Amino acid sequence: MNWISTLLGNLNYGTILLLMLLESTVIPVPSELVVAPAAYHSASGELNIFLVILFATIGADLGASINYFVALYVGRPVIYRFANSKWGKMCLLNQEKVEKSERYFDNHGVMATLTGRLVPGIRHLISIPAGLARMSYWKFLLYTTIGAGVWHTILAGMGWYLSTIVSEDQLNDKIKEWNHYIVFVILAIVIIAITYIVIKNIIKAKKA
């Protein structure tokens, strides 16, 4: 999609918000190639890193809300039909991916909207099962904001640090290289968080 490439080449607060909105729906926009480069430019004073994180998170909230309300009002059959359609394939979407996000939500409950924002392949779809399950919108929005904010802060920190060690023409390659390590760290954090929640619930159940 050439217009997305154009937006990626002209990062400002408005394009950051728009790209993260798209990334949180079903359009394949890699958030690491938006937030990290924006933070990279923040180091030279072109942007403010805190506003980068803020606008990225607002965009994620808006995009996730679109998914949530679509799922809430149109239901599973229509979601699956779109995922299996030509338009769904263009968005790199299929029924298996939607079902995977539903299983994640079913296994981890409402906290999935927080931890799911940190999991590759789940991040932009976790709002769909939240809508299908008719989860409280304000609780959904709170957890989405926290999860997206953590993810964007990590990406911004990476971009800021890379500004001290690589030139701009090497930036995207270095981000893609480092992204693999970030994914492992994020998954470790998610596993620890889920383990803590499970143990806490078990202890609470025993006391009750």
PDB file of N, CA, C and O in Angstrom, residues 8 11 32-42 155 158-179:
ATOM      1  N   LEU A   8       4.396   6.651   6.369  1.00  0.00           N
ATOM      2  CA  LEU A   8       5.556   6.231   7.160  1.00  0.00           C
ATOM      3  C   LEU A   8       6.758   7.143   6.909  1.00  0.00           C
ATOM      4  O   LEU A   8       7.616   7.323   7.782  1.00  0.00           O
ATOM      5  N   LEU A  11       6.336  11.201   9.163  1.00  0.00           N
ATOM      6  CA  LEU A  11       5.807  11.018  10.508  1.00  0.00           C
ATOM      7  C   LEU A  11       5.659  12.346  11.252  1.00  0.00           C
ATOM      8  O   LEU A  11       6.607  13.112  11.379  1.00  0.00           O
ATOM      9  N   GLU A  32       6.154  -1.039  15.048  1.00  0.00           N
ATOM     10  CA  GLU A  32       7.573  -0.788  15.334  1.00  0.00           C
ATOM     11  C   GLU A  32       8.208   0.133  14.291  1.00  0.00           C
ATOM     12  O   GLU A  32       9.191   0.823  14.583  1.00  0.00           O
ATOM     13  N   LEU A  33       7.631   0.175  13.092  1.00  0.00           N
ATOM     14  CA  LEU A  33       8.163   1.054  12.048  1.00  0.00           C
ATOM     15  C   LEU A  33       7.482   2.419  12.051  1.00  0.00           C
ATOM     16  O   LEU A  33       7.706   3.234  11.161  1.00  0.00           O
ATOM     17  N   VAL A  34       6.644   2.659  13.055  1.00  0.00           N
ATOM     18  CA  VAL A  34       6.017   3.971  13.239  1.00  0.00           C
ATOM     19  C   VAL A  34       6.559   4.634  14.505  1.00  0.00           C
ATOM     20  O   VAL A  34       7.144   5.725  14.449  1.00  0.00           O
ATOM     21  N   VAL A  35       6.380   3.968  15.639  1.00  0.00           N
ATOM     22  CA  VAL A  35       6.722   4.583  16.923  1.00  0.00           C
ATOM     23  C   VAL A  35       8.236   4.698  17.112  1.00  0.00           C
ATOM     24  O   VAL A  35       8.727   5.747  17.557  1.00  0.00           O
ATOM     25  N   ALA A  36       8.967   3.638  16.781  1.00  0.00           N
ATOM     26  CA  ALA A  36      10.421   3.690  16.979  1.00  0.00           C
ATOM     27  C   ALA A  36      11.085   4.772  16.119  1.00  0.00           C
ATOM     28  O   ALA A  36      11.899   5.560  16.630  1.00  0.00           O
ATOM     29  N   PRO A  37      10.781   4.874  14.805  1.00  0.00           N
ATOM     30  CA  PRO A  37      11.361   5.963  14.017  1.00  0.00           C
ATOM     31  C   PRO A  37      10.932   7.352  14.501  1.00  0.00           C
ATOM     32  O   PRO A  37      11.732   8.298  14.469  1.00  0.00           O
ATOM     33  N   ALA A  38       9.678   7.477  14.961  1.00  0.00           N
ATOM     34  CA  ALA A  38       9.222   8.770  15.478  1.00  0.00           C
ATOM     35  C   ALA A  38      10.031   9.158  16.713  1.00  0.00           C
ATOM     36  O   ALA A  38      10.434  10.317  16.871  1.00  0.00           O
ATOM     37  N   ALA A  39      10.287   8.169  17.593  1.00  0.00           N
ATOM     38  CA  ALA A  39      11.101   8.440  18.782  1.00  0.00           C
ATOM     39  C   ALA A  39      12.539   8.732  18.400  1.00  0.00           C
ATOM     40  O   ALA A  39      13.209   9.546  19.047  1.00  0.00           O
ATOM     41  N   TYR A  40      13.024   8.085  17.356  1.00  0.00           N
ATOM     42  CA  TYR A  40      14.376   8.349  16.833  1.00  0.00           C
ATOM     43  C   TYR A  40      14.509   9.824  16.473  1.00  0.00           C
ATOM     44  O   TYR A  40      15.496  10.479  16.819  1.00  0.00           O
ATOM     45  N   HIS A  41      13.493  10.354  15.805  1.00  0.00           N
ATOM     46  CA  HIS A  41      13.514  11.775  15.418  1.00  0.00           C
ATOM     47  C   HIS A  41      13.268  12.691  16.618  1.00  0.00           C
ATOM     48  O   HIS A  41      13.656  13.864  16.590  1.00  0.00           O
ATOM     49  N   SER A  42      12.640  12.148  17.655  1.00  0.00           N
ATOM     50  CA  SER A  42      12.435  12.949  18.870  1.00  0.00           C
ATOM     51  C   SER A  42      13.763  13.317  19.515  1.00  0.00           C
ATOM     52  O   SER A  42      13.890  14.381  20.138  1.00  0.00           O
ATOM     53  N   LEU A 155       8.735   0.606  22.398  1.00  0.00           N
ATOM     54  CA  LEU A 155       9.190   0.952  21.045  1.00  0.00           C
ATOM     55  C   LEU A 155       9.863   2.324  21.020  1.00  0.00           C
ATOM     56  O   LEU A 155      10.887   2.512  20.339  1.00  0.00           O
ATOM     57  N   MET A 158      13.312   2.104  22.430  1.00  0.00           N
ATOM     58  CA  MET A 158      14.229   1.512  21.459  1.00  0.00           C
ATOM     59  C   MET A 158      14.641   2.548  20.413  1.00  0.00           C
ATOM     60  O   MET A 158      15.824   2.675  20.078  1.00  0.00           O
ATOM     61  N   GLY A 159      13.661   3.287  19.885  1.00  0.00           N
ATOM     62  CA  GLY A 159      13.973   4.297  18.870  1.00  0.00           C
ATOM     63  C   GLY A 159      14.896   5.379  19.391  1.00  0.00           C
ATOM     64  O   GLY A 159      15.832   5.805  18.705  1.00  0.00           O
ATOM     65  N   TRP A 160      14.642   5.823  20.640  1.00  0.00           N
ATOM     66  CA  TRP A 160      15.485   6.854  21.252  1.00  0.00           C
ATOM     67  C   TRP A 160      16.918   6.357  21.411  1.00  0.00           C
ATOM     68  O   TRP A 160      17.869   7.071  21.095  1.00  0.00           O
ATOM     69  N   TYR A 161      17.060   5.117  21.869  1.00  0.00           N
ATOM     70  CA  TYR A 161      18.407   4.558  22.059  1.00  0.00           C
ATOM     71  C   TYR A 161      19.122   4.377  20.714  1.00  0.00           C
ATOM     72  O   TYR A 161      20.317   4.674  20.598  1.00  0.00           O
ATOM     73  N   LEU A 162      18.394   3.922  19.705  1.00  0.00           N
ATOM     74  CA  LEU A 162      19.017   3.709  18.391  1.00  0.00           C
ATOM     75  C   LEU A 162      19.533   5.006  17.792  1.00  0.00           C
ATOM     76  O   LEU A 162      20.462   4.990  16.985  1.00  0.00           O
ATOM     77  N   SER A 163      18.946   6.130  18.205  1.00  0.00           N
ATOM     78  CA  SER A 163      19.407   7.421  17.681  1.00  0.00           C
ATOM     79  C   SER A 163      20.850   7.712  18.098  1.00  0.00           C
ATOM     80  O   SER A 163      21.516   8.549  17.489  1.00  0.00           O
ATOM     81  N   THR A 164      21.317   6.999  19.132  1.00  0.00           N
ATOM     82  CA  THR A 164      22.690   7.231  19.619  1.00  0.00           C
ATOM     83  C   THR A 164      23.701   6.295  18.980  1.00  0.00           C
ATOM     84  O   THR A 164      24.911   6.499  19.148  1.00  0.00           O
ATOM     85  N   ILE A 165      23.214   5.263  18.246  1.00  0.00           N
ATOM     86  CA  ILE A 165      24.187   4.265  17.745  1.00  0.00           C
ATOM     87  C   ILE A 165      24.087   3.971  16.246  1.00  0.00           C
ATOM     88  O   ILE A 165      25.013   3.363  15.691  1.00  0.00           O
ATOM     89  N   VAL A 166      22.986   4.370  15.577  1.00  0.00           N
ATOM     90  CA  VAL A 166      22.890   4.079  14.137  1.00  0.00           C
ATOM     91  C   VAL A 166      22.460   5.319  13.373  1.00  0.00           C
ATOM     92  O   VAL A 166      21.790   6.206  13.917  1.00  0.00           O
ATOM     93  N   SER A 167      22.823   5.358  12.095  1.00  0.00           N
ATOM     94  CA  SER A 167      22.396   6.450  11.234  1.00  0.00           C
ATOM     95  C   SER A 167      20.982   6.167  10.739  1.00  0.00           C
ATOM     96  O   SER A 167      20.499   5.025  10.807  1.00  0.00           O
ATOM     97  N   GLU A 168      20.315   7.189  10.209  1.00  0.00           N
ATOM     98  CA  GLU A 168      18.916   7.039   9.822  1.00  0.00           C
ATOM     99  C   GLU A 168      18.728   6.008   8.717  1.00  0.00           C
ATOM    100  O   GLU A 168      17.725   5.291   8.696  1.00  0.00           O
ATOM    101  N   ASP A 169      19.682   5.891   7.790  1.00  0.00           N
ATOM    102  CA  ASP A 169      19.538   4.933   6.704  1.00  0.00           C
ATOM    103  C   ASP A 169      19.655   3.480   7.181  1.00  0.00           C
ATOM    104  O   ASP A 169      19.266   2.548   6.483  1.00  0.00           O
ATOM    105  N   GLN A 170      20.178   3.276   8.389  1.00  0.00           N
ATOM    106  CA  GLN A 170      20.281   1.928   8.961  1.00  0.00           C
ATOM    107  C   GLN A 170      19.145   1.622   9.936  1.00  0.00           C
ATOM    108  O   GLN A 170      19.032   0.496  10.423  1.00  0.00           O
ATOM    109  N   LEU A 171      18.323   2.611  10.196  1.00  0.00           N
ATOM    110  CA  LEU A 171      17.350   2.523  11.281  1.00  0.00           C
ATOM    111  C   LEU A 171      16.367   1.365  11.120  1.00  0.00           C
ATOM    112  O   LEU A 171      16.211   0.536  12.024  1.00  0.00           O
ATOM    113  N   ASN A 172      15.683   1.287   9.978  1.00  0.00           N
ATOM    114  CA  ASN A 172      14.648   0.265   9.808  1.00  0.00           C
ATOM    115  C   ASN A 172      15.208  -1.149   9.892  1.00  0.00           C
ATOM    116  O   ASN A 172      14.577  -2.044  10.472  1.00  0.00           O
ATOM    117  N   ASP A 173      16.399  -1.360   9.321  1.00  0.00           N
ATOM    118  CA  ASP A 173      17.019  -2.681   9.402  1.00  0.00           C
ATOM    119  C   ASP A 173      17.341  -3.049  10.842  1.00  0.00           C
ATOM    120  O   ASP A 173      17.150  -4.192  11.266  1.00  0.00           O
ATOM    121  N   LYS A 174      17.820  -2.087  11.604  1.00  0.00           N
ATOM    122  CA  LYS A 174      18.175  -2.334  13.003  1.00  0.00           C
ATOM    123  C   LYS A 174      16.905  -2.581  13.844  1.00  0.00           C
ATOM    124  O   LYS A 174      16.913  -3.434  14.743  1.00  0.00           O
ATOM    125  N   ILE A 175      15.833  -1.848  13.542  1.00  0.00           N
ATOM    126  CA  ILE A 175      14.566  -2.055  14.250  1.00  0.00           C
ATOM    127  C   ILE A 175      14.062  -3.474  14.022  1.00  0.00           C
ATOM    128  O   ILE A 175      13.650  -4.167  14.961  1.00  0.00           O
ATOM    129  N   LYS A 176      14.100  -3.926  12.748  1.00  0.00           N
ATOM    130  CA  LYS A 176      13.639  -5.284  12.431  1.00  0.00           C
ATOM    131  C   LYS A 176      14.506  -6.328  13.135  1.00  0.00           C
ATOM    132  O   LYS A 176      13.997  -7.347  13.598  1.00  0.00           O
ATOM    133  N   GLU A 177      15.802  -6.048  13.218  1.00  0.00           N
ATOM    134  CA  GLU A 177      16.710  -6.975  13.901  1.00  0.00           C
ATOM    135  C   GLU A 177      16.398  -7.038  15.397  1.00  0.00           C
ATOM    136  O   GLU A 177      16.302  -8.121  15.987  1.00  0.00           O
ATOM    137  N   TRP A 178      16.231  -5.887  16.007  1.00  0.00           N
ATOM    138  CA  TRP A 178      15.977  -5.829  17.446  1.00  0.00           C
ATOM    139  C   TRP A 178      14.572  -6.278  17.810  1.00  0.00           C
ATOM    140  O   TRP A 178      14.333  -6.696  18.937  1.00  0.00           O
ATOM    141  N   ASN A 179      13.659  -6.178  16.853  1.00  0.00           N
ATOM    142  CA  ASN A 179      12.271  -6.508  17.159  1.00  0.00           C
ATOM    143  C   ASN A 179      12.120  -7.954  17.623  1.00  0.00           C
ATOM    144  O   ASN A 179      11.266  -8.267  18.449  1.00  0.00           O
TER     145      ASN A 179
END
